[in-house]
Amino acid sequence: MASGRDERRGTRFDGFTLSLSAADAAQAEQRVNALSAGGQVRMSLGKTFWSPTCAAC
């Protein structure tokens, strides 16, 4: 899904969300490190009740 700016409503683009899967914890760590460089980490890589490794950048 993509959307553009609607000048009538005064909305503006403010980033995006991307979901990725990894084959293992090492690949997950590599992806999180790459995405967090110059970005914002919202949840550090760690274990959750639904996954052995999960993060939000």
PDB file of N, CA and C in Angstrom, residues 12-57:
ATOM      1  N   ARG A  12       1.037  15.049   6.071  1.00  0.00           N
ATOM      2  CA  ARG A  12       2.373  15.059   5.495  1.00  0.00           C
ATOM      3  C   ARG A  12       3.004  13.685   5.691  1.00  0.00           C
ATOM      4  N   PHE A  13       3.945  13.352   4.841  1.00  0.00           N
ATOM      5  CA  PHE A  13       4.680  12.102   4.945  1.00  0.00           C
ATOM      6  C   PHE A  13       5.594  12.170   6.153  1.00  0.00           C
ATOM      7  N   ASP A  14       5.578  11.136   6.989  1.00  0.00           N
ATOM      8  CA  ASP A  14       6.409  11.140   8.192  1.00  0.00           C
ATOM      9  C   ASP A  14       7.017   9.762   8.428  1.00  0.00           C
ATOM     10  N   GLY A  15       7.573   9.146   7.385  1.00  0.00           N
ATOM     11  CA  GLY A  15       8.220   7.844   7.508  1.00  0.00           C
ATOM     12  C   GLY A  15       7.347   6.704   7.026  1.00  0.00           C
ATOM     13  N   PHE A  16       7.785   5.483   7.322  1.00  0.00           N
ATOM     14  CA  PHE A  16       7.058   4.305   6.884  1.00  0.00           C
ATOM     15  C   PHE A  16       7.392   3.137   7.793  1.00  0.00           C
ATOM     16  N   THR A  17       6.622   2.076   7.672  1.00  0.00           N
ATOM     17  CA  THR A  17       6.848   0.857   8.428  1.00  0.00           C
ATOM     18  C   THR A  17       7.167  -0.262   7.452  1.00  0.00           C
ATOM     19  N   LEU A  18       8.142  -1.094   7.819  1.00  0.00           N
ATOM     20  CA  LEU A  18       8.577  -2.204   6.977  1.00  0.00           C
ATOM     21  C   LEU A  18       8.710  -3.434   7.856  1.00  0.00           C
ATOM     22  N   SER A  19       8.125  -4.534   7.451  1.00  0.00           N
ATOM     23  CA  SER A  19       8.245  -5.789   8.203  1.00  0.00           C
ATOM     24  C   SER A  19       9.142  -6.754   7.438  1.00  0.00           C
ATOM     25  N   LEU A  20      10.126  -7.331   8.132  1.00  0.00           N
ATOM     26  CA  LEU A  20      11.045  -8.284   7.524  1.00  0.00           C
ATOM     27  C   LEU A  20      11.125  -9.541   8.376  1.00  0.00           C
ATOM     28  N   SER A  21      11.335 -10.649   7.735  1.00  0.00           N
ATOM     29  CA  SER A  21      11.594 -11.911   8.430  1.00  0.00           C
ATOM     30  C   SER A  21      13.051 -12.280   8.218  1.00  0.00           C
ATOM     31  N   ALA A  22      13.606 -13.029   9.162  1.00  0.00           N
ATOM     32  CA  ALA A  22      14.998 -13.460   9.058  1.00  0.00           C
ATOM     33  C   ALA A  22      15.076 -14.967   9.237  1.00  0.00           C
ATOM     34  N   ALA A  23      16.056 -15.572   8.622  1.00  0.00           N
ATOM     35  CA  ALA A  23      16.228 -17.024   8.697  1.00  0.00           C
ATOM     36  C   ALA A  23      16.690 -17.468  10.082  1.00  0.00           C
ATOM     37  N   ASP A  24      17.471 -16.591  10.767  1.00  0.00           N
ATOM     38  CA  ASP A  24      17.980 -16.934  12.098  1.00  0.00           C
ATOM     39  C   ASP A  24      18.321 -15.652  12.847  1.00  0.00           C
ATOM     40  N   ALA A  25      18.747 -15.801  14.113  1.00  0.00           N
ATOM     41  CA  ALA A  25      19.046 -14.649  14.960  1.00  0.00           C
ATOM     42  C   ALA A  25      20.194 -13.805  14.401  1.00  0.00           C
ATOM     43  N   ALA A  26      21.190 -14.439  13.804  1.00  0.00           N
ATOM     44  CA  ALA A  26      22.326 -13.698  13.245  1.00  0.00           C
ATOM     45  C   ALA A  26      21.876 -12.798  12.096  1.00  0.00           C
ATOM     46  N   GLN A  27      21.027 -13.315  11.242  1.00  0.00           N
ATOM     47  CA  GLN A  27      20.525 -12.506  10.133  1.00  0.00           C
ATOM     48  C   GLN A  27      19.628 -11.386  10.655  1.00  0.00           C
ATOM     49  N   ALA A  28      18.833 -11.662  11.667  1.00  0.00           N
ATOM     50  CA  ALA A  28      17.995 -10.624  12.272  1.00  0.00           C
ATOM     51  C   ALA A  28      18.852  -9.500  12.844  1.00  0.00           C
ATOM     52  N   GLU A  29      19.913  -9.866  13.546  1.00  0.00           N
ATOM     53  CA  GLU A  29      20.813  -8.862  14.125  1.00  0.00           C
ATOM     54  C   GLU A  29      21.474  -8.019  13.040  1.00  0.00           C
ATOM     55  N   GLN A  30      21.890  -8.653  11.956  1.00  0.00           N
ATOM     56  CA  GLN A  30      22.517  -7.933  10.842  1.00  0.00           C
ATOM     57  C   GLN A  30      21.526  -6.927  10.248  1.00  0.00           C
ATOM     58  N   ARG A  31      20.294  -7.339  10.053  1.00  0.00           N
ATOM     59  CA  ARG A  31      19.283  -6.456   9.466  1.00  0.00           C
ATOM     60  C   ARG A  31      18.943  -5.301  10.401  1.00  0.00           C
ATOM     61  N   VAL A  32      18.795  -5.590  11.683  1.00  0.00           N
ATOM     62  CA  VAL A  32      18.488  -4.528  12.649  1.00  0.00           C
ATOM     63  C   VAL A  32      19.629  -3.521  12.709  1.00  0.00           C
ATOM     64  N   ASN A  33      20.869  -3.993  12.727  1.00  0.00           N
ATOM     65  CA  ASN A  33      22.019  -3.091  12.751  1.00  0.00           C
ATOM     66  C   ASN A  33      22.049  -2.196  11.518  1.00  0.00           C
ATOM     67  N   ALA A  34      21.762  -2.763  10.364  1.00  0.00           N
ATOM     68  CA  ALA A  34      21.774  -1.985   9.119  1.00  0.00           C
ATOM     69  C   ALA A  34      20.649  -0.951   9.108  1.00  0.00           C
ATOM     70  N   LEU A  35      19.472  -1.348   9.551  1.00  0.00           N
ATOM     71  CA  LEU A  35      18.332  -0.424   9.536  1.00  0.00           C
ATOM     72  C   LEU A  35      18.447   0.653  10.605  1.00  0.00           C
ATOM     73  N   SER A  36      19.081   0.341  11.723  1.00  0.00           N
ATOM     74  CA  SER A  36      19.175   1.323  12.803  1.00  0.00           C
ATOM     75  C   SER A  36      20.248   2.376  12.547  1.00  0.00           C
ATOM     76  N   ALA A  37      21.175   2.102  11.645  1.00  0.00           N
ATOM     77  CA  ALA A  37      22.203   3.089  11.294  1.00  0.00           C
ATOM     78  C   ALA A  37      21.532   4.267  10.592  1.00  0.00           C
ATOM     79  N   GLY A  38      21.481   5.385  11.262  1.00  0.00           N
ATOM     80  CA  GLY A  38      20.838   6.563  10.682  1.00  0.00           C
ATOM     81  C   GLY A  38      19.333   6.566  10.871  1.00  0.00           C
ATOM     82  N   GLY A  39      18.821   5.573  11.573  1.00  0.00           N
ATOM     83  CA  GLY A  39      17.384   5.494  11.802  1.00  0.00           C
ATOM     84  C   GLY A  39      17.061   5.570  13.287  1.00  0.00           C
ATOM     85  N   GLN A  40      15.851   5.216  13.633  1.00  0.00           N
ATOM     86  CA  GLN A  40      15.404   5.267  15.018  1.00  0.00           C
ATOM     87  C   GLN A  40      15.006   3.866  15.473  1.00  0.00           C
ATOM     88  N   VAL A  41      15.585   3.403  16.571  1.00  0.00           N
ATOM     89  CA  VAL A  41      15.228   2.099  17.131  1.00  0.00           C
ATOM     90  C   VAL A  41      14.088   2.307  18.113  1.00  0.00           C
ATOM     91  N   ARG A  42      12.961   1.670  17.859  1.00  0.00           N
ATOM     92  CA  ARG A  42      11.802   1.789  18.741  1.00  0.00           C
ATOM     93  C   ARG A  42      11.769   0.652  19.758  1.00  0.00           C
ATOM     94  N   MET A  43      12.329  -0.494  19.397  1.00  0.00           N
ATOM     95  CA  MET A  43      12.407  -1.637  20.304  1.00  0.00           C
ATOM     96  C   MET A  43      13.679  -2.406  19.954  1.00  0.00           C
ATOM     97  N   SER A  44      14.575  -2.539  20.919  1.00  0.00           N
ATOM     98  CA  SER A  44      15.833  -3.245  20.680  1.00  0.00           C
ATOM     99  C   SER A  44      15.584  -4.718  20.382  1.00  0.00           C
ATOM    100  N   LEU A  45      16.521  -5.335  19.677  1.00  0.00           N
ATOM    101  CA  LEU A  45      16.421  -6.748  19.342  1.00  0.00           C
ATOM    102  C   LEU A  45      16.439  -7.580  20.622  1.00  0.00           C
ATOM    103  N   GLY A  46      15.475  -8.447  20.764  1.00  0.00           N
ATOM    104  CA  GLY A  46      15.400  -9.290  21.946  1.00  0.00           C
ATOM    105  C   GLY A  46      14.293 -10.322  21.836  1.00  0.00           C
ATOM    106  N   LYS A  47      14.203 -11.161  22.829  1.00  0.00           N
ATOM    107  CA  LYS A  47      13.218 -12.237  22.850  1.00  0.00           C
ATOM    108  C   LYS A  47      11.858 -11.694  23.293  1.00  0.00           C
ATOM    109  N   THR A  48      10.815 -12.173  22.645  1.00  0.00           N
ATOM    110  CA  THR A  48       9.438 -11.861  23.026  1.00  0.00           C
ATOM    111  C   THR A  48       8.690 -13.176  23.198  1.00  0.00           C
ATOM    112  N   PHE A  49       7.462 -13.102  23.657  1.00  0.00           N
ATOM    113  CA  PHE A  49       6.705 -14.341  23.816  1.00  0.00           C
ATOM    114  C   PHE A  49       6.295 -14.941  22.474  1.00  0.00           C
ATOM    115  N   TRP A  50       6.344 -14.156  21.399  1.00  0.00           N
ATOM    116  CA  TRP A  50       5.958 -14.673  20.083  1.00  0.00           C
ATOM    117  C   TRP A  50       7.136 -14.978  19.179  1.00  0.00           C
ATOM    118  N   SER A  51       8.361 -14.587  19.589  1.00  0.00           N
ATOM    119  CA  SER A  51       9.518 -14.786  18.721  1.00  0.00           C
ATOM    120  C   SER A  51      10.805 -14.802  19.538  1.00  0.00           C
ATOM    121  N   PRO A  52      11.790 -15.627  19.143  1.00  0.00           N
ATOM    122  CA  PRO A  52      13.074 -15.631  19.852  1.00  0.00           C
ATOM    123  C   PRO A  52      13.875 -14.343  19.613  1.00  0.00           C
ATOM    124  N   THR A  53      13.613 -13.662  18.502  1.00  0.00           N
ATOM    125  CA  THR A  53      14.262 -12.375  18.207  1.00  0.00           C
ATOM    126  C   THR A  53      13.268 -11.469  17.506  1.00  0.00           C
ATOM    127  N   CYS A  54      13.118 -10.269  18.051  1.00  0.00           N
ATOM    128  CA  CYS A  54      12.197  -9.298  17.473  1.00  0.00           C
ATOM    129  C   CYS A  54      12.717  -7.900  17.781  1.00  0.00           C
ATOM    130  N   ALA A  55      12.510  -6.968  16.858  1.00  0.00           N
ATOM    131  CA  ALA A  55      12.928  -5.576  17.055  1.00  0.00           C
ATOM    132  C   ALA A  55      12.014  -4.681  16.244  1.00  0.00           C
ATOM    133  N   ALA A  56      12.075  -3.404  16.539  1.00  0.00           N
ATOM    134  CA  ALA A  56      11.338  -2.398  15.771  1.00  0.00           C
ATOM    135  C   ALA A  56      12.257  -1.205  15.561  1.00  0.00           C
ATOM    136  N   CYS A  57      12.539  -0.910  14.286  1.00  0.00           N
ATOM    137  CA  CYS A  57      13.402   0.221  13.944  1.00  0.00           C
ATOM    138  C   CYS A  57      12.599   1.236  13.167  1.00  0.00           C
TER     139      CYS A  57
END
